CSV table of C-alpha atoms in Angstrom, one decimal:
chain,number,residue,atom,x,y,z
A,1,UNK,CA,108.8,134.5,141.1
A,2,UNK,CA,106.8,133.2,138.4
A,3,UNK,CA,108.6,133.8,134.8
A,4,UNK,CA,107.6,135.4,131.4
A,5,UNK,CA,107.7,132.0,130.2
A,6,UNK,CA,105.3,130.4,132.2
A,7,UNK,CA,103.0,133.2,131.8
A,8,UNK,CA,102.6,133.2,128.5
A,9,UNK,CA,102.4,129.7,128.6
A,10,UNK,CA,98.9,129.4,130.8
A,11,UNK,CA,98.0,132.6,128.1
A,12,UNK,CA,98.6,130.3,125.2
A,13,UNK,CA,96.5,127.5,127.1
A,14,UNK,CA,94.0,130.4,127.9
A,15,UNK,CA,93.8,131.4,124.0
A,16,UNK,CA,93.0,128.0,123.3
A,17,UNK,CA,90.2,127.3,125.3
A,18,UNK,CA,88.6,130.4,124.9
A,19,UNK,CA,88.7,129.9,120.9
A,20,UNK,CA,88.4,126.2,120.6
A,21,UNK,CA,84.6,126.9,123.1
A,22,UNK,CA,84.4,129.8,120.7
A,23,UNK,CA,84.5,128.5,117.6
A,24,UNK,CA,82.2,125.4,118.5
A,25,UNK,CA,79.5,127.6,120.3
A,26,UNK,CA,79.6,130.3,117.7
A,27,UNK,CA,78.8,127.5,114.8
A,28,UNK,CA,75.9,126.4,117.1
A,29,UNK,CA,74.9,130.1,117.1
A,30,UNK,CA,75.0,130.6,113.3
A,31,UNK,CA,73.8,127.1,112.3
A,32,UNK,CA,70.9,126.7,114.6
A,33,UNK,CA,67.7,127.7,113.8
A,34,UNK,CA,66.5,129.2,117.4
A,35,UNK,CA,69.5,131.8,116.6
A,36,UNK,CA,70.6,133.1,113.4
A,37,UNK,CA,68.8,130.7,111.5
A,38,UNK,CA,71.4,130.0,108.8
A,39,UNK,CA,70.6,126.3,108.7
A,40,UNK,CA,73.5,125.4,105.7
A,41,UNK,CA,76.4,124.0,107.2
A,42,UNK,CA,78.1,122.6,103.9
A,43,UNK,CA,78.0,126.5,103.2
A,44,UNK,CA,79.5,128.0,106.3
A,45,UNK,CA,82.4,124.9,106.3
A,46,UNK,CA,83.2,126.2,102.8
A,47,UNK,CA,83.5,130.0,104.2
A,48,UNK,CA,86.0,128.8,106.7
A,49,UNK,CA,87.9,126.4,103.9
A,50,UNK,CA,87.9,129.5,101.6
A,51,UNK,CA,89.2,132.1,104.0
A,52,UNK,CA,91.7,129.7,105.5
A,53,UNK,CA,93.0,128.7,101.9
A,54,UNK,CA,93.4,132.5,101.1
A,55,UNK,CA,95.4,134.0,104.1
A,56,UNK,CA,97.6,130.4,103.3
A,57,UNK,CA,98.2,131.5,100.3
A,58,UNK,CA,99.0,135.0,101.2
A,59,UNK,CA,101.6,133.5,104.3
A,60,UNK,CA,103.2,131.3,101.9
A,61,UNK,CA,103.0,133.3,98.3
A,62,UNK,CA,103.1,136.8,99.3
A,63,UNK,CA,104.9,137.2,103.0
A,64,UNK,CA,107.1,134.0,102.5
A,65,UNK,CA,106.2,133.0,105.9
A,66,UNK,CA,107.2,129.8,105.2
A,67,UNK,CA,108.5,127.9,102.4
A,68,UNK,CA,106.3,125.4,100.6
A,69,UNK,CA,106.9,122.0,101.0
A,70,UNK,CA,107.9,120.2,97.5
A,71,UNK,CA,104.9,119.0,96.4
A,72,UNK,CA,104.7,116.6,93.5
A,73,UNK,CA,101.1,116.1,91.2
A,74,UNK,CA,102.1,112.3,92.5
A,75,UNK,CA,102.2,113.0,95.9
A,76,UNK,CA,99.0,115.5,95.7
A,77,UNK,CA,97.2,113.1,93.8
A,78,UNK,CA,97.6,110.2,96.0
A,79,UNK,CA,97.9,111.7,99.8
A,80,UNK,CA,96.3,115.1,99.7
A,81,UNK,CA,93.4,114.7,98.2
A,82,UNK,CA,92.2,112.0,100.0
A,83,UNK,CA,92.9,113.5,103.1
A,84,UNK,CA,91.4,116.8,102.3
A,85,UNK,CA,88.0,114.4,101.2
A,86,UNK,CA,87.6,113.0,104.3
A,87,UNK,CA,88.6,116.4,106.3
A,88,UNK,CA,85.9,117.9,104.0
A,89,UNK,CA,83.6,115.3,105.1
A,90,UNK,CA,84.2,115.1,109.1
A,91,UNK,CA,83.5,119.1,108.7
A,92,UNK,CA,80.4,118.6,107.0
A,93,UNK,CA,79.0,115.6,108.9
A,94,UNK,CA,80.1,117.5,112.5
A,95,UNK,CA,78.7,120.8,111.5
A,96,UNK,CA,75.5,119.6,110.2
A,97,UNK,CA,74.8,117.8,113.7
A,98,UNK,CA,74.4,121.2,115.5
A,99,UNK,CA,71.2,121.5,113.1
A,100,UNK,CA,70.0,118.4,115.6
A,101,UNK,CA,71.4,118.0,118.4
A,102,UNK,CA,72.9,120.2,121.6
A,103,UNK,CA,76.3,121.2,121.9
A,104,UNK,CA,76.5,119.1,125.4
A,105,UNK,CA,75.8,116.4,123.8
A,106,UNK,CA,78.2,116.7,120.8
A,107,UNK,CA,80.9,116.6,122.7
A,108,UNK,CA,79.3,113.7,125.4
A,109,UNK,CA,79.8,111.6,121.7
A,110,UNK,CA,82.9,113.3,120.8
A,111,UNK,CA,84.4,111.0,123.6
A,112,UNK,CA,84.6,108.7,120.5
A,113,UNK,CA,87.4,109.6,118.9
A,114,UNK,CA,90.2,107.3,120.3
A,115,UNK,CA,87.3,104.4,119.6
A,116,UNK,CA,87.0,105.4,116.0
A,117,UNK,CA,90.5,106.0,115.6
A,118,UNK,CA,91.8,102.7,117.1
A,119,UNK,CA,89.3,100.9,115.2
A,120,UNK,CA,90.4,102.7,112.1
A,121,UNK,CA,94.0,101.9,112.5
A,122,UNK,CA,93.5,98.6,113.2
A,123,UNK,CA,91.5,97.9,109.7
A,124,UNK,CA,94.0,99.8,108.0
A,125,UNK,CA,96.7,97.9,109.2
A,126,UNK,CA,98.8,100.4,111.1
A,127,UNK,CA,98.1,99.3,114.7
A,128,UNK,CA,97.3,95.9,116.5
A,129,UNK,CA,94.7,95.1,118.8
A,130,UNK,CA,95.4,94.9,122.3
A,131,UNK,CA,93.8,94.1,125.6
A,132,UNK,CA,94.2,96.8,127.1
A,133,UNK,CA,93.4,99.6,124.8
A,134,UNK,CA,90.4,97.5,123.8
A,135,UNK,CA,89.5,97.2,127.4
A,136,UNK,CA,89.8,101.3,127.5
A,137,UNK,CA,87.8,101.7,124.1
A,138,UNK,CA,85.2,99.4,125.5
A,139,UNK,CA,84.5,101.4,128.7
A,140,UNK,CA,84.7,104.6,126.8
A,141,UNK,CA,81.7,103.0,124.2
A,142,UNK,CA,79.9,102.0,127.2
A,143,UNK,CA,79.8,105.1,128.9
A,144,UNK,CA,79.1,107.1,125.4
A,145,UNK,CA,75.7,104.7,125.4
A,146,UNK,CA,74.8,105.5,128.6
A,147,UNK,CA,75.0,109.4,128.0
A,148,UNK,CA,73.0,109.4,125.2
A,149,UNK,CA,70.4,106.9,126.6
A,150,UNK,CA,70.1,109.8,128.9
A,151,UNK,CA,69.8,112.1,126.6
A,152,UNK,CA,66.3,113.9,126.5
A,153,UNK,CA,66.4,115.5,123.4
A,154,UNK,CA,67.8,112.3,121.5
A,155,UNK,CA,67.7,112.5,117.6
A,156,UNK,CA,68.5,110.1,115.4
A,157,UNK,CA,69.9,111.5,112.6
A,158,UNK,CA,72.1,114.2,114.7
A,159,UNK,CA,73.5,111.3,116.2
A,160,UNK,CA,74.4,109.6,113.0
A,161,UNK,CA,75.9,112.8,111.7
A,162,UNK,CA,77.7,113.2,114.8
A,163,UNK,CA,79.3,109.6,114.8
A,164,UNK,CA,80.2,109.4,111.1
A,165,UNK,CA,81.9,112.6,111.1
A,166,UNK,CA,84.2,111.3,113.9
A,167,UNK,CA,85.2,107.9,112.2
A,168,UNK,CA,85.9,110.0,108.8
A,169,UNK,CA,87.6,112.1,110.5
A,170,UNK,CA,89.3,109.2,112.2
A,171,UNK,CA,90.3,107.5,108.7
A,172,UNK,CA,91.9,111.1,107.8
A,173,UNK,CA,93.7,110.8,111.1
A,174,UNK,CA,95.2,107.4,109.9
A,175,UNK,CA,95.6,108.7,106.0
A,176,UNK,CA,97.8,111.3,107.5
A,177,UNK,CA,100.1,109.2,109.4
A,178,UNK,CA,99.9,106.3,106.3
A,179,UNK,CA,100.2,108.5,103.0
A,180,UNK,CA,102.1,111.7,104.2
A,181,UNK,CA,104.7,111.0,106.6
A,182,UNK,CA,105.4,107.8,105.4
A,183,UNK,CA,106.6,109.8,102.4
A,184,UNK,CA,108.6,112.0,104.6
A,185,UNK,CA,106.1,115.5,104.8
A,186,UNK,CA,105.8,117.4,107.6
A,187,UNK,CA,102.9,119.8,107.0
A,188,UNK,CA,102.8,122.8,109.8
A,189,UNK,CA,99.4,124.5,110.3
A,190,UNK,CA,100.1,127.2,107.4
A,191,UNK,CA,101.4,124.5,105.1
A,192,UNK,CA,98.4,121.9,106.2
A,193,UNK,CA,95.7,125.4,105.5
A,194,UNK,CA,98.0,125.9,102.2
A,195,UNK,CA,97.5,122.0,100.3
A,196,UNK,CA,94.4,121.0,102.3
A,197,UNK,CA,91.7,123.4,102.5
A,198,UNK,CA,91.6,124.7,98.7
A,199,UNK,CA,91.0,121.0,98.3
A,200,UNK,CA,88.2,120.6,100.8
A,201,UNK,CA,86.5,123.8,99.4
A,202,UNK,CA,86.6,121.8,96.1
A,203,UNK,CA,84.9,118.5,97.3
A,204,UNK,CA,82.6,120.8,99.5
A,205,UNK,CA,81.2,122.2,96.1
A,206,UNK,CA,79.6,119.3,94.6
A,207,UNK,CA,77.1,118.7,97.8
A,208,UNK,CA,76.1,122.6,98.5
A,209,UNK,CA,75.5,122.7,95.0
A,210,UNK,CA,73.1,119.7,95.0
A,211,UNK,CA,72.0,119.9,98.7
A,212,UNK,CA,72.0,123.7,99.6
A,213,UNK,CA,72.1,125.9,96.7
A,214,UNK,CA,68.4,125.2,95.5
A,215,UNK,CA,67.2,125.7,99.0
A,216,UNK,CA,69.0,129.0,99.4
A,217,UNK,CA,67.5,130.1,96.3
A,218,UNK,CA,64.4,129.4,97.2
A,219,UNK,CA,64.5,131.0,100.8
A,220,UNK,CA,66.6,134.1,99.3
A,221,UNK,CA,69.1,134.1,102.6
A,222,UNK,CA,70.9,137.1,103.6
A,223,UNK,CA,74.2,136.9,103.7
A,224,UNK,CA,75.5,138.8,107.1
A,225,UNK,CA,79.1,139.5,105.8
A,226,UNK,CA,80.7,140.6,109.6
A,227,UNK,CA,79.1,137.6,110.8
A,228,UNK,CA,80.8,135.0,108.5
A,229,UNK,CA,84.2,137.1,108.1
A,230,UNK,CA,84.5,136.5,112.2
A,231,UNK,CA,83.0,133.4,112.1
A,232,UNK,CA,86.1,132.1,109.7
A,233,UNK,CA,89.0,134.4,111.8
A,234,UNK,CA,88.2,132.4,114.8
A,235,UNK,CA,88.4,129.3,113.2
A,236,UNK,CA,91.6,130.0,111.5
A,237,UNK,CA,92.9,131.5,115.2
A,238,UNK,CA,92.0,128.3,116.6
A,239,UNK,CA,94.3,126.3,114.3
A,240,UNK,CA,96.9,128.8,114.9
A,241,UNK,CA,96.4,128.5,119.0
A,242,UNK,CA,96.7,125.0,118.8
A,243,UNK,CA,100.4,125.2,117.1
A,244,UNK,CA,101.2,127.7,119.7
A,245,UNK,CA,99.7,125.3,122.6
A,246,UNK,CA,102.0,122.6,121.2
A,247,UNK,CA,104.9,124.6,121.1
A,248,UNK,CA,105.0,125.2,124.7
A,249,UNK,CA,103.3,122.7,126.6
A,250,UNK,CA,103.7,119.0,127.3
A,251,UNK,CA,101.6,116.3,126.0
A,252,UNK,CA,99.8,115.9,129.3
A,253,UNK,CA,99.1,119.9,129.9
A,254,UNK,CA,97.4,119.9,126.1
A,255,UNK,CA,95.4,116.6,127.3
A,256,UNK,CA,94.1,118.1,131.2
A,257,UNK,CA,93.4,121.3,128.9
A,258,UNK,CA,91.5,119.5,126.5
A,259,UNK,CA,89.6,117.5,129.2
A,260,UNK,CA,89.1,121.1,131.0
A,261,UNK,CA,87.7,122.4,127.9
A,262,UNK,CA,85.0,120.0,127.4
A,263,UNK,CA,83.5,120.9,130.6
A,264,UNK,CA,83.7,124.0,130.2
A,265,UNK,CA,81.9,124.1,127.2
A,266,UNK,CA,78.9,121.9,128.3
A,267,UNK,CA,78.7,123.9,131.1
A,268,UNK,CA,78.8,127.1,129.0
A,269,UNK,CA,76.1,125.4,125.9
A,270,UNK,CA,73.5,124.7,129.0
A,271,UNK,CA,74.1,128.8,129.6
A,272,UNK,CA,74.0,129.8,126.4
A,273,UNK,CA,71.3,127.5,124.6
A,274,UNK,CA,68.7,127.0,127.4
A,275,UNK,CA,67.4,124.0,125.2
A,276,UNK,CA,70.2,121.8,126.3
A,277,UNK,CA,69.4,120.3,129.3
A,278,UNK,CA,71.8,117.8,130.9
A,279,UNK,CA,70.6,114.9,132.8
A,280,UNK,CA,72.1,112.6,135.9
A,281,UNK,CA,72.6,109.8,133.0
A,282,UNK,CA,74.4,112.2,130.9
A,283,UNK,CA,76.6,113.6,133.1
A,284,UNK,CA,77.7,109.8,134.7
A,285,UNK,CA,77.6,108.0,131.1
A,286,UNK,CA,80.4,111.1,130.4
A,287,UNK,CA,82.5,110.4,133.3
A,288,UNK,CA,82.8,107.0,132.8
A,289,UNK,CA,83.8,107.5,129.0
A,290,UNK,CA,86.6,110.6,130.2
A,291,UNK,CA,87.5,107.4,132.1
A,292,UNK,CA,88.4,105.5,129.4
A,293,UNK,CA,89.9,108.5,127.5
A,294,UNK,CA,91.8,109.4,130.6
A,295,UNK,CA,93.7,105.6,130.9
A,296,UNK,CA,94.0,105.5,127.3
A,297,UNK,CA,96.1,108.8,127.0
A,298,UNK,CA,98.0,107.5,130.0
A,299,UNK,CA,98.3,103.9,127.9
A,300,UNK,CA,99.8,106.4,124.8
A,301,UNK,CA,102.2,108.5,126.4
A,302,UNK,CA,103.1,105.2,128.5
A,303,UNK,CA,104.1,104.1,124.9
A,304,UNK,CA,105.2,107.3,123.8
A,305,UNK,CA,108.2,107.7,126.8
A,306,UNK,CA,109.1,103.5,126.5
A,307,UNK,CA,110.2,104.2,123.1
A,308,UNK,CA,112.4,107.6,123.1
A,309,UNK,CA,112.8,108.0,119.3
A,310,UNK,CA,114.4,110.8,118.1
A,311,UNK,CA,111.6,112.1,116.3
A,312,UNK,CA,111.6,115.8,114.9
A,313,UNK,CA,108.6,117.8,116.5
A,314,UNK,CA,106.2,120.3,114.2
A,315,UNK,CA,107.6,123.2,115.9
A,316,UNK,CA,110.9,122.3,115.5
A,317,UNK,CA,110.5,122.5,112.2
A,318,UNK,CA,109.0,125.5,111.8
A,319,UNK,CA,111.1,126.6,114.1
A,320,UNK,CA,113.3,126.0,111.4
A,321,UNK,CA,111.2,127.4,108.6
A,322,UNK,CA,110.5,131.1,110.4
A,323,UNK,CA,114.3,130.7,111.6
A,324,UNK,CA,113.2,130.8,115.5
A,325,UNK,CA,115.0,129.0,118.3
A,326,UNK,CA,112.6,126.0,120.1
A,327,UNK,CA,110.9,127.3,122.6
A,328,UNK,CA,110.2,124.8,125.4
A,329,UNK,CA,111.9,121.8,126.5
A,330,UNK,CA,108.9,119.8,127.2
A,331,UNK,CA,107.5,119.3,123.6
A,332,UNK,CA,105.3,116.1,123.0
A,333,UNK,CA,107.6,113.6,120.8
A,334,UNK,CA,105.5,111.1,119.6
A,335,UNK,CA,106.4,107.1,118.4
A,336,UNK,CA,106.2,107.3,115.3
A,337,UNK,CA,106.7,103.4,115.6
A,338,UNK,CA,102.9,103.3,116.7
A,339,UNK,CA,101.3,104.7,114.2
A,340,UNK,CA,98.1,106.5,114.1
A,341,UNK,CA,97.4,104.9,117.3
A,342,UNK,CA,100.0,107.3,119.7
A,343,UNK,CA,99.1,110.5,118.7
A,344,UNK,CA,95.5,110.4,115.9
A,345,UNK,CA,93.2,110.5,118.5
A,346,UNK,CA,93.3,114.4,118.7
A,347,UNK,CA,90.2,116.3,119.6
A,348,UNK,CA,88.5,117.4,116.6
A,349,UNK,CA,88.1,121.5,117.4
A,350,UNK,CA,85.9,122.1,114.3
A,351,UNK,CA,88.6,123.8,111.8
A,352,UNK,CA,91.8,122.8,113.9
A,353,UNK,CA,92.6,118.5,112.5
A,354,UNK,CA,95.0,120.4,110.4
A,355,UNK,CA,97.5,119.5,112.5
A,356,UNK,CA,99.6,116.4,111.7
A,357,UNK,CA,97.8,114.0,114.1
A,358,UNK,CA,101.2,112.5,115.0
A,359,UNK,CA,102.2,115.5,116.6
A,360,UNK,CA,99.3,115.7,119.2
A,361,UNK,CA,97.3,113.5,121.0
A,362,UNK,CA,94.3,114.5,122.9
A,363,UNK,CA,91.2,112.5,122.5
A,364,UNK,CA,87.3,112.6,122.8
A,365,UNK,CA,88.3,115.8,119.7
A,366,UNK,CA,85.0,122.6,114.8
């Protein structure tokens, strides 16, 4: 007989799918401008920052959901603001590629991730190269130029704002694991929402007001309140799923679900936006860079199980912090001994890096 446990378990996975397709489709929906036609994406990333900073607040001021973590102006100064520019940044840069570029696509370059983020960690200092994982990065490069050599509606400039919102997003990955937890902070997902995205809103400010401000003035844009409010609730669900996801599953259940996802949404984009037209060259360019992906997670958790380190997990400690027992036995512990490298190459689900990237690690990828 199948239990409760497991149940909810495949719901969970379920949840996240569905909101982590949701979020990324519903963006393309608002942002493009076949659709809604709201074509300001610095605008609609500071929505999501501002609701997301406000029901933090309210969880961790008002409700006491949990505690705050003791934050000094040092340690703000020096780790979170950084990390909250270069988050700010890999929202902007990704979001404003859906003004360009299909969804299918998007997520044919998202396969970058674990190439950004190696190649990040290895400049910064925090990993070493290695044959193997540069054989891995170089198949999944190769097979990332062969999709979009394939791709028929190929634009520059999405492309470019596709790629260099995955490597700052990448250098965030590795600020996390360098600044923060080498000082000993654990952020959970309320926490992470609580320091980081008041932050973000705040570097988000200076560009909309040079870049989209006079243009919004000028076309006098409605503002569709029901629209935005459920824009931003998924994307703060999403970030929320993801804790939950973790909490129950394995590290290699969160990667196949991850993998499943991405098909799932290029299969759903070519539905949904009949623009987006996948072709042969697409499709086998993808496969052989999910190849790459595929043997470098394997490489990772390879590492991952060889060193056993009796490293605290998120839930665990907000397990701790909401007083809750742990829920599953078969939580992802990551080596922290490896850096960014083990567990930074997580998906980047639009409003969901807030997760502390050692935590998780599922790579192509909000």
């Amino acid at each position: 007989m199948i239990s409760k446990q497991l149940i909810l378990t495949y719901f969970y996975l379920l949840v996240y799918v569905f909101l982590s397709s949701g979020v990324i489709l519903y963006n393309k929906w608002v942002l493009s401008p076949k659709y809604f036609n709201f074509p300001f994406p610095i605008t609609l990333t500071m929505i999501h920052m501002g609701f997301s900073g406000a029901v933090a607040f309210f969880l961790v001021r008002v409700l006491k959901v949990v505690s705050p973590v003791k934050m000094t102006f040092e340690i703000y100064a020096i780790c979170v603001i950084p990390i909250s520019a270069f988050f700010a940044s890999s929202l902007w840069f990704g979001n404003t590629a859906y003004l360009f570029i299909s969804v299918a696509f998007i997520q044919m370059l998202k396969a970058l991730m674990p190439v950004a983020t190696f190649s990040m960690a290895v400049i910064c200092g925090t990993d070493k190269l290695r044959c193997d994982v540069l054989l891995n990065m170089l198949l999944v490069s190769v097979g990332v130029v062969i999709s979009s050599y394939g791709e028929i509606q190929f634009n520059v400039l999405g492309t470019f704002y596709q790629v260099t919102g995955i490597f700052a997003e990448a250098l965030r990955l590795v600020l996390t694991q360098v600044l923060l937890q080498k000082k000993g902070l654990t952020l959970n997902p309320i926490t992470s929402l609580y320091y980081i995205a008041p932050c973000s809103f705040v570097f988000l400010f200076v560009p909309w007001y040079l870049l989209e401000k006079p243009e919004m003035e000028v076309l006098q844009m409605q503002f569709d309140f029901w629209i935005f409010f459920s824009n931003a609730i998924c994307a703060l669900a999403l970030n929320f799923s993801i804790f939950l996801v973790i909490g129950r599953t394995g590290a290699v259940t969160i990667r196949v679900a991850g993998v499943l996802k991405d098909w799932i949404l290029i299969a759903l984009s070519t539905i949904l936006f009949p623009e987006s037209t996948i072709t042969n060259l697409n499709i086998i360019g993808y496969g052989i860079a999910l190849c790459g992906v595929v043997m470098y997670n394997y490489l990772k958790i390879k590492d991952v199980h060889a060193s056993q380190l009796p490293v605290e997990s998120v839930t665990e400690t907000l397990a701790k912090d909401l007083g809750m027992e742990k829920k599953s036995p078969d939580l992802y512990v990551p080596d922290s001994s490896n850096n960014t490298s083990g567990g930074g190459d997580i998906e980047v689900d639009e409003e969901a890096p807030l997760i502390p990237p050692s935590r998780i690690s599922h790579a192509k990828p909000t």
